[in-house]
PDB file of C-alpha atoms in Angstrom:
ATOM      1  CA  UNK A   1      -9.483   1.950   3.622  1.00 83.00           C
ATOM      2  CA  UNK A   2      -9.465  -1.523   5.587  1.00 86.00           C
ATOM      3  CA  UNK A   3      -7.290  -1.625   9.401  1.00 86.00           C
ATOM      4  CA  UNK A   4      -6.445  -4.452  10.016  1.00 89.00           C
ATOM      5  CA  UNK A   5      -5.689  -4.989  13.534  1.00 86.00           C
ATOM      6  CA  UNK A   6      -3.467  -8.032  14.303  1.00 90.00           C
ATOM      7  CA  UNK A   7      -2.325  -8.243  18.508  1.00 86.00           C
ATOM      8  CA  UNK A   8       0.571 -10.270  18.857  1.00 89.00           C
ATOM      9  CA  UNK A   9       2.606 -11.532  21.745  1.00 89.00           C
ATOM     10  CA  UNK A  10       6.287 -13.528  21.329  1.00 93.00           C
ATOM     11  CA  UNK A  11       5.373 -14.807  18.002  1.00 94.00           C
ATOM     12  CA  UNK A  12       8.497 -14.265  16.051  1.00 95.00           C
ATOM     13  CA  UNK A  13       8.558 -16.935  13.859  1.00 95.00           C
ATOM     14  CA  UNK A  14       4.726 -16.338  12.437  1.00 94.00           C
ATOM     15  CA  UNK A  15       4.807 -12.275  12.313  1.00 96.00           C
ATOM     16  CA  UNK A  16       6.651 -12.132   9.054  1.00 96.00           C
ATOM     17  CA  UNK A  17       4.455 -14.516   6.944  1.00 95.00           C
ATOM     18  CA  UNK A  18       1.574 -13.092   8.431  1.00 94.00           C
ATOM     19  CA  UNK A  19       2.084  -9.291   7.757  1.00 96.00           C
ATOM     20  CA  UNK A  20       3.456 -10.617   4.670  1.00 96.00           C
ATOM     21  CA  UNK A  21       0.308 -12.399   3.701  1.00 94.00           C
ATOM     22  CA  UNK A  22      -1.946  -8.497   4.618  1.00 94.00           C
ATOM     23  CA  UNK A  23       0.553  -6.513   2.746  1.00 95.00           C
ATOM     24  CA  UNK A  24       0.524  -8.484  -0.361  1.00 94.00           C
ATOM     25  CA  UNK A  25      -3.572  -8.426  -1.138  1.00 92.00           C
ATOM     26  CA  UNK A  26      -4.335  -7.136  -3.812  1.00 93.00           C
ATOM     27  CA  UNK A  27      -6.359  -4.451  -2.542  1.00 91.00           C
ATOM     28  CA  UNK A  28      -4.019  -1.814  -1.405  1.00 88.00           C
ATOM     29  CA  UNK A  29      -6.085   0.502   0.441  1.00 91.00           C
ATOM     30  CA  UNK A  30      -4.806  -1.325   3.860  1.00 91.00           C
ATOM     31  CA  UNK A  31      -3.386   0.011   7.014  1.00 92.00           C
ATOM     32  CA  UNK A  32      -1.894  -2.919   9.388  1.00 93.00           C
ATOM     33  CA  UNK A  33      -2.039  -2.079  13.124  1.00 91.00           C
ATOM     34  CA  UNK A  34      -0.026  -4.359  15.004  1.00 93.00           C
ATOM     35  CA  UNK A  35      -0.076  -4.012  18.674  1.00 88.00           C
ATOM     36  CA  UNK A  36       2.553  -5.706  20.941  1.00 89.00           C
ATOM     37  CA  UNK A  37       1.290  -6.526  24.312  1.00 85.00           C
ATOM     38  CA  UNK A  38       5.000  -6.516  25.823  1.00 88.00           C
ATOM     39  CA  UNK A  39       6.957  -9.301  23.531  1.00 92.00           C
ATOM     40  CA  UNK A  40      10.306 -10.478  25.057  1.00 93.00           C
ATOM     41  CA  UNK A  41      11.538 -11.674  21.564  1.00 96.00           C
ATOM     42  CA  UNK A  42      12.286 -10.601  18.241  1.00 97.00           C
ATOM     43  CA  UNK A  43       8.404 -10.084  17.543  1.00 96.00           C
ATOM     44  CA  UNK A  44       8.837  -6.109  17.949  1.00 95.00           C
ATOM     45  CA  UNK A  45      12.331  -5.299  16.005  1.00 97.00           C
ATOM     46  CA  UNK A  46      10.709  -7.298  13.024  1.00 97.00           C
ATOM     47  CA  UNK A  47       7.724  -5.776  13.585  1.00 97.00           C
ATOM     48  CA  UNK A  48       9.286  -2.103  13.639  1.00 97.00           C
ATOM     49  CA  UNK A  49      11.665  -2.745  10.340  1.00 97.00           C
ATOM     50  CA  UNK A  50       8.353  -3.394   8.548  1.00 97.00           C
ATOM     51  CA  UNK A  51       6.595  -0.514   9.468  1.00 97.00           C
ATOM     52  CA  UNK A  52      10.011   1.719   8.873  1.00 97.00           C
ATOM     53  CA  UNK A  53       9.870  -0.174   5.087  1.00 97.00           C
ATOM     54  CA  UNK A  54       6.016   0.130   4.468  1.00 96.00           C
ATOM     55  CA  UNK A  55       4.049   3.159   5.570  1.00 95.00           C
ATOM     56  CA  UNK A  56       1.085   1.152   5.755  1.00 95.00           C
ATOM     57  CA  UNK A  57       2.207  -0.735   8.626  1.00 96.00           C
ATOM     58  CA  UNK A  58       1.785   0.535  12.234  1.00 92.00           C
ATOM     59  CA  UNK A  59       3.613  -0.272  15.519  1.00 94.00           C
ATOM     60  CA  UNK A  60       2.501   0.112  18.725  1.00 89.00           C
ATOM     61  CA  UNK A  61       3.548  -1.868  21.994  1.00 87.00           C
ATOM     62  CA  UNK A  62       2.075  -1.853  25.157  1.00 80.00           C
ATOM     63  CA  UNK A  63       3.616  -3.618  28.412  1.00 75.00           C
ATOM     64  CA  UNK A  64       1.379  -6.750  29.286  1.00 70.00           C
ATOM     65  CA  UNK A  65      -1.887  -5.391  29.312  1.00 61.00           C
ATOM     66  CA  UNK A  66      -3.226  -8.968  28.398  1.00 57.00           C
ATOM     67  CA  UNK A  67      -5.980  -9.864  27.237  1.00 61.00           C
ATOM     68  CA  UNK A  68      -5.312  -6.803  24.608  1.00 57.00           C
ATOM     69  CA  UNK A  69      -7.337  -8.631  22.140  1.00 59.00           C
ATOM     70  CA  UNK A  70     -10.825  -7.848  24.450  1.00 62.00           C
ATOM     71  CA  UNK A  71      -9.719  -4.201  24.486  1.00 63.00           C
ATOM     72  CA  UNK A  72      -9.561  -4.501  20.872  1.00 62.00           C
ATOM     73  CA  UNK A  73     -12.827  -6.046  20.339  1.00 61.00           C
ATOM     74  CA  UNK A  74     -14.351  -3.106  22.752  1.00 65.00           C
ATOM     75  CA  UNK A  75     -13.325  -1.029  20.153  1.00 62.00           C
ATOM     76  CA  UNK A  76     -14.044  -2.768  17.206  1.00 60.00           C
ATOM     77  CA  UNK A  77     -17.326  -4.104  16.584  1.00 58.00           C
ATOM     78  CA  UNK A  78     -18.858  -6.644  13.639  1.00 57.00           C
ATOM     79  CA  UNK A  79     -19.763  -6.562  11.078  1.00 59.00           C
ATOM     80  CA  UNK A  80     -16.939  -4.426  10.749  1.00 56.00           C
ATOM     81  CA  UNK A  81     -14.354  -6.737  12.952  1.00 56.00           C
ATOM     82  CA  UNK A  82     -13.275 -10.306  12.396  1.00 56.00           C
ATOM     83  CA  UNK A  83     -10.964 -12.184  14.988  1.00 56.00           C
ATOM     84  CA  UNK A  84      -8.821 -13.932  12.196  1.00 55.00           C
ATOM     85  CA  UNK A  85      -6.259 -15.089  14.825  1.00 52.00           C
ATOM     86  CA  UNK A  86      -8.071 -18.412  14.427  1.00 46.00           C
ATOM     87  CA  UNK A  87      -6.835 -18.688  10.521  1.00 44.00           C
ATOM     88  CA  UNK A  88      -3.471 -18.810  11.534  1.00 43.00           C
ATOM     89  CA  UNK A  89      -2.052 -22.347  11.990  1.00 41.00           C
ATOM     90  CA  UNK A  90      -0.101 -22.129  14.800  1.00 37.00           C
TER      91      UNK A  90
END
């Protein structure tokens, strides 16, 4: 199984292509963990219909505990962890 962890914050118009782009590897054994540090747009409802669609997908917001990302890397160490948010072009 790989977790892949993507934080997000007000990002609505990148979410879908980029839990689009985890969910459609073709390795399947994948759980995506997004965690919300307190959107104010659309990020979270699009979030939550994919995780209601896909039970590989996993929802969780938190109220503007920024920089969530460090917390996340606390937890997360390499070789097992890789910060892709610098992939997407944003």
């Amino acid at each position: 199984m790989v977790s892949v962890i993507v934080p997000v914050y007000n990002i609505e118009m990148y979410i879908q292509k980029c839990m689009d782009s985890v969910l459609k590897q073709d390795y399947k054994k994948i759980e995506l963990i997004i965690i919300d540090d307190g959107s104010s747009d659309r990020t979270g409802e699009i979030c939550k219909k994919y995780a209601e669609l896909d039970e590989r997908v996993l929802y969780l917001k938190k109220e503007n505990e920024f920089p969530i990302f460090q917390k996340v890397r606390e937890l997360f160490q390499p070789p097992y962890f890789r910060n892709t948010s610098s992939l997407l072009a944003i």
